[in-house]
XYZ file of C-alpha atoms in Angstrom:
345
model
C -25.992 13.972 3.684
C -27.394 17.133 2.102
C -24.169 19.060 5.210
C -22.082 16.684 4.770
C -21.903 16.724 0.577
C -21.552 20.916 0.402
C -18.446 20.484 3.390
C -17.402 18.104 1.553
C -17.594 19.274 -2.745
C -15.422 22.594 -0.733
C -13.232 20.406 0.931
C -13.148 18.480 -2.510
C -11.391 22.362 -4.305
C -8.120 22.398 -1.890
C -6.811 18.585 -3.891
C -7.245 20.816 -7.762
C -3.653 21.882 -7.866
C -3.281 17.650 -8.051
C -5.122 18.168 -11.001
C -3.654 20.837 -13.044
C -0.608 20.732 -16.215
C 0.070 20.211 -19.012
C -1.353 17.928 -21.034
C 0.180 14.573 -22.880
C -0.907 10.701 -24.049
C -2.143 8.660 -21.892
C -0.564 4.333 -21.349
C -1.807 2.212 -23.386
C -3.982 -0.883 -20.186
C -4.703 -3.657 -19.497
C -9.084 -3.934 -20.641
C -9.527 -5.679 -17.454
C -8.278 -2.725 -15.735
C -10.500 -0.575 -17.732
C -13.308 -2.006 -16.831
C -12.540 -1.641 -13.705
C -12.299 2.072 -14.443
C -15.440 2.145 -15.958
C -17.705 0.799 -13.032
C -16.337 3.162 -10.995
C -16.796 6.400 -14.146
C -13.403 6.230 -14.635
C -12.766 7.392 -18.080
C -10.530 10.979 -18.408
C -7.735 9.947 -16.021
C -5.184 8.916 -17.310
C -1.491 7.883 -16.386
C 1.082 10.226 -18.462
C 4.567 8.325 -17.796
C 6.509 5.524 -15.691
C 9.638 5.254 -15.016
C 9.834 1.349 -15.423
C 13.605 1.250 -14.538
C 13.699 2.430 -11.489
C 9.427 1.021 -10.921
C 11.279 -2.244 -11.320
C 13.797 -1.669 -8.033
C 10.531 -0.277 -6.171
C 9.651 -4.125 -4.683
C 11.734 -4.784 -2.023
C 13.053 -7.760 -2.572
C 14.507 -8.294 1.241
C 10.559 -7.362 2.203
C 9.652 -9.490 5.707
C 7.499 -9.356 8.757
C 9.849 -10.347 12.079
C 7.139 -10.805 14.220
C 5.317 -14.026 11.016
C 5.429 -16.768 14.538
C 4.872 -14.560 17.092
C 1.251 -13.037 15.243
C 0.169 -16.600 14.438
C 1.248 -17.813 18.139
C -0.986 -14.897 19.510
C -3.895 -15.422 17.387
C -5.119 -18.369 18.021
C -4.478 -17.650 21.549
C -7.533 -14.903 20.322
C -9.095 -17.496 19.001
C -8.994 -20.276 22.007
C -9.449 -17.290 25.574
C -12.765 -18.720 26.160
C -12.845 -22.416 25.983
C -9.210 -23.107 26.726
C -7.204 -22.261 29.873
C -2.779 -22.430 29.664
C -1.170 -23.732 32.656
C 3.048 -23.928 33.534
C 4.122 -27.349 32.545
C 4.616 -29.681 36.345
C 8.241 -31.573 34.598
C 10.908 -29.477 33.180
C 11.271 -31.168 30.047
C 9.542 -30.877 26.700
C 7.214 -33.662 26.544
C 4.238 -33.865 23.861
C 1.207 -32.000 24.493
C 3.604 -29.170 26.035
C 3.754 -25.466 24.437
C 7.027 -24.656 23.449
C 7.588 -20.545 24.515
C 11.000 -19.394 22.628
C 12.415 -16.709 21.493
C 13.720 -16.324 17.917
C 16.532 -15.497 15.913
C 18.254 -15.980 12.781
C 21.840 -14.832 11.252
C 23.356 -14.529 8.178
C 27.055 -15.901 7.376
C 28.219 -13.442 8.839
C 26.356 -13.838 11.999
C 24.293 -10.700 11.778
C 20.552 -11.114 13.124
C 18.049 -10.741 10.274
C 15.516 -12.346 11.843
C 14.687 -11.487 15.687
C 10.393 -12.310 17.361
C 9.914 -13.121 20.240
C 6.845 -15.164 22.795
C 5.745 -18.164 19.953
C 4.122 -20.943 21.178
C 5.456 -24.398 20.043
C 3.162 -27.103 20.553
C 5.273 -30.227 20.333
C 3.905 -33.367 18.699
C 1.420 -32.280 16.489
C 3.607 -31.967 13.485
C 2.202 -28.634 12.446
C 4.635 -25.799 13.090
C 8.079 -28.282 12.228
C 8.773 -31.272 12.940
C 12.298 -30.777 12.806
C 11.747 -27.913 15.066
C 9.226 -29.993 17.500
C 11.511 -33.183 17.857
C 14.883 -30.788 18.797
C 13.041 -29.205 21.302
C 11.223 -32.453 22.479
C 12.654 -33.385 26.509
C 14.011 -29.936 26.485
C 14.087 -27.048 29.296
C 13.391 -23.759 30.127
C 17.272 -21.739 29.730
C 18.174 -24.088 26.625
C 19.124 -23.220 23.344
C 18.509 -24.705 20.573
C 20.175 -24.119 16.788
C 19.734 -25.667 14.099
C 20.243 -24.626 9.778
C 17.162 -23.005 7.790
C 17.782 -25.535 5.246
C 16.279 -28.762 7.413
C 12.917 -26.600 8.904
C 9.593 -27.073 6.493
C 7.858 -23.763 8.391
C 6.975 -21.341 5.449
C 8.088 -18.258 7.825
C 11.761 -20.577 7.785
C 12.321 -21.201 4.534
C 12.977 -17.864 2.736
C 16.198 -18.061 4.961
C 18.096 -20.700 3.179
C 21.626 -20.927 4.474
C 20.678 -18.884 7.741
C 21.247 -20.788 11.899
C 18.291 -20.543 13.528
C 18.331 -20.235 17.168
C 15.462 -20.808 19.974
C 15.729 -19.889 23.376
C 12.954 -21.427 25.753
C 11.255 -19.184 27.468
C 8.488 -21.126 29.543
C 6.696 -24.745 29.468
C 2.879 -24.552 28.406
C 0.367 -26.846 28.502
C -4.148 -26.186 27.248
C -7.064 -27.987 29.196
C -10.611 -27.819 27.674
C -12.462 -25.177 30.309
C -15.301 -27.604 31.950
C -18.908 -27.056 29.534
C -16.969 -25.989 26.868
C -17.952 -28.053 23.818
C -16.678 -25.920 21.315
C -14.601 -29.320 19.389
C -17.724 -30.884 18.989
C -19.206 -28.103 17.271
C -16.342 -28.473 15.221
C -16.965 -32.175 14.574
C -13.422 -32.256 15.799
C -12.266 -35.496 18.465
C -9.291 -33.455 19.879
C -7.431 -31.220 20.810
C -4.612 -31.491 18.403
C -6.648 -31.987 15.685
C -8.865 -28.434 17.198
C -5.042 -26.947 16.822
C -4.187 -27.883 13.278
C -6.932 -26.348 11.967
C -6.680 -23.388 14.594
C -2.071 -22.835 12.995
C -3.982 -23.546 9.669
C -6.445 -20.922 9.132
C -4.133 -18.246 11.225
C -1.477 -18.976 9.528
C -2.598 -18.767 5.677
C -4.399 -14.617 7.704
C -0.368 -13.664 8.614
C 0.575 -14.628 4.971
C -1.680 -12.606 3.318
C -1.033 -9.755 5.806
C 2.178 -9.625 5.013
C 1.821 -10.329 1.253
C -0.505 -7.025 1.717
C 1.886 -4.937 3.639
C 4.220 -5.746 1.194
C 1.939 -4.894 -2.192
C 1.460 -1.995 -0.075
C 5.635 -0.859 0.237
C 5.541 -1.842 -3.409
C 3.160 0.691 -4.220
C 4.184 3.654 -2.211
C 7.269 3.971 -3.897
C 5.907 2.796 -7.456
C 3.423 5.809 -7.366
C 6.031 8.100 -7.599
C 7.882 7.467 -10.087
C 4.617 8.071 -12.738
C 3.174 10.991 -14.324
C -0.718 11.447 -13.497
C -3.551 12.961 -15.090
C -6.426 13.258 -13.004
C -9.920 14.499 -14.056
C -11.832 16.263 -10.427
C -14.191 15.444 -10.977
C -14.020 12.081 -11.750
C -12.053 12.295 -8.911
C -14.552 14.196 -6.270
C -17.490 11.818 -7.737
C -15.231 8.784 -6.612
C -14.022 10.067 -4.000
C -18.138 11.045 -2.353
C -18.851 7.282 -3.335
C -15.761 6.444 -0.887
C -18.159 8.134 2.047
C -21.428 6.618 1.193
C -19.783 3.523 0.859
C -18.858 4.861 4.639
C -22.156 5.582 6.054
C -24.052 2.580 4.015
C -21.207 -0.001 6.075
C -21.941 1.798 9.557
C -25.972 2.744 9.225
C -26.193 -1.493 8.963
C -24.770 -0.927 12.397
C -26.996 1.611 13.298
C -23.995 4.487 14.057
C -24.507 7.416 12.094
C -20.766 8.159 9.745
C -20.391 11.016 12.251
C -20.482 8.752 15.090
C -18.455 6.745 13.134
C -15.409 9.103 11.818
C -15.374 10.941 15.315
C -15.987 8.774 17.745
C -14.313 5.460 16.252
C -11.632 7.128 14.054
C -11.430 9.886 16.274
C -11.408 12.088 13.655
C -12.735 15.815 12.643
C -15.250 16.035 8.569
C -13.018 17.583 7.579
C -10.294 15.420 8.255
C -12.373 12.510 7.184
C -13.958 14.220 3.895
C -9.498 14.206 3.512
C -8.978 10.970 4.270
C -12.165 10.335 1.678
C -10.029 12.047 -0.851
C -6.774 10.487 -0.100
C -7.853 7.857 -1.006
C -9.782 7.785 -4.205
C -6.673 9.210 -5.682
C -4.646 6.505 -4.006
C -6.922 3.497 -4.866
C -7.461 5.607 -8.924
C -3.410 5.630 -9.202
C -2.968 2.317 -8.529
C -5.795 0.684 -10.998
C -3.797 2.714 -13.412
C -0.559 1.491 -12.457
C -1.601 -1.579 -12.428
C -2.907 -1.050 -15.624
C 0.081 -0.061 -17.522
C 1.826 -2.276 -15.906
C 0.095 -5.384 -17.061
C -0.367 -4.085 -20.743
C 3.772 -2.815 -20.695
C 4.680 -5.987 -19.810
C 1.677 -7.749 -22.375
C 0.651 -9.567 -18.510
C -3.247 -9.692 -19.456
C -4.379 -13.202 -18.745
C -5.592 -15.572 -21.153
C -9.777 -16.167 -20.555
C -8.475 -19.996 -19.399
C -6.063 -18.267 -16.684
C -8.506 -16.124 -15.456
C -11.525 -19.325 -14.250
C -8.947 -21.439 -13.517
C -7.967 -18.584 -10.525
C -11.494 -17.524 -10.518
C -12.022 -21.927 -9.512
C -9.036 -21.849 -6.949
C -9.853 -18.918 -4.788
C -13.591 -20.030 -5.660
C -14.542 -16.061 -6.946
C -18.434 -15.591 -6.432
C -19.667 -13.568 -10.379
C -19.977 -10.410 -8.636
C -16.304 -10.432 -7.590
C -14.682 -11.485 -10.541
C -14.561 -8.255 -12.298
C -12.387 -6.737 -8.954
C -10.805 -10.322 -8.557
C -8.718 -9.487 -12.165
C -6.952 -7.361 -10.731
C -6.078 -8.915 -8.176
C -4.707 -10.900 -10.336
C -2.801 -8.873 -12.457
C -1.601 -7.565 -8.605
C -0.256 -10.460 -7.411
C 1.423 -11.400 -11.250
C 3.264 -7.861 -11.081
C 4.708 -8.850 -7.720
C 6.360 -12.005 -8.954
C 7.473 -10.631 -12.074
C 9.609 -8.338 -10.043
C 10.424 -10.467 -7.569
C 12.181 -12.458 -9.942
C 15.197 -11.752 -10.405
C 15.606 -13.726 -13.448
C 13.064 -12.431 -15.351
C 16.204 -9.667 -17.108
C 13.640 -6.387 -17.023
């Protein structure tokens, strides 16, 4: 690591301009976040000021991902392709256990399309996607269009569209069969394909929801960090950046790869570009911690011990992960705070 250390230090010097400026008093931050910062040897970096009026407008209240439904379908396909085959249905009308392949469009009260997603696979009669929608698709054929009110939906990705019209256009009708010799059902303790699919569907819905939540958070941070003034300690950022480099090296050495093989081969980056990325990652993470800590202190969001214990229990948080789970707890609390327009902030 000596060669990497030397190049890294040379590179980090180019960022010194980020840490120069007038010194100002630091804002108070939540003690849970302080513990995380201390755990990473961050003691001298701090946040000077926050434009709270602007911060509360940084959360995109109209945030949505227009491919949530098809992503669930795609993620399920990635799992079942080894053990199942798709076939075009032999009958013209959608029947139970068929798969309706549809395109979805959602229109607001002004008849403006606010959501569009294509190639969504809906298993009919499994009551996983949405019982009302599945019933509406039953006995329909390719090319048919059904329009329903969002108020009648139970699908988690559609219930947010209040008083909207949802249009489904049927593009294909399929079914699946398990491949000869596959023991995927018995290996996973399922009796039927429908039971296995329901399990996969719920799992992939949760994955997509988590992806969407993380994307919403990142969009918030990207805007909110610009509304703050930071004073980051040069040495702390340098050391934290180098810790990130070492973490990458340790992670990929477990796969028999050198650090250079990782950033050259997998990322397609030069040494300088990779270290630059690590520096930016370090700065971004420190700023996120300070931002969450300051907002939490400002709005007195610090959880009680019982609230944290309940959160740890509900999410199966291990003892080793509790400290960083506190950050996620506060992060989620802040997002919820800014999502609620009735808070009167």
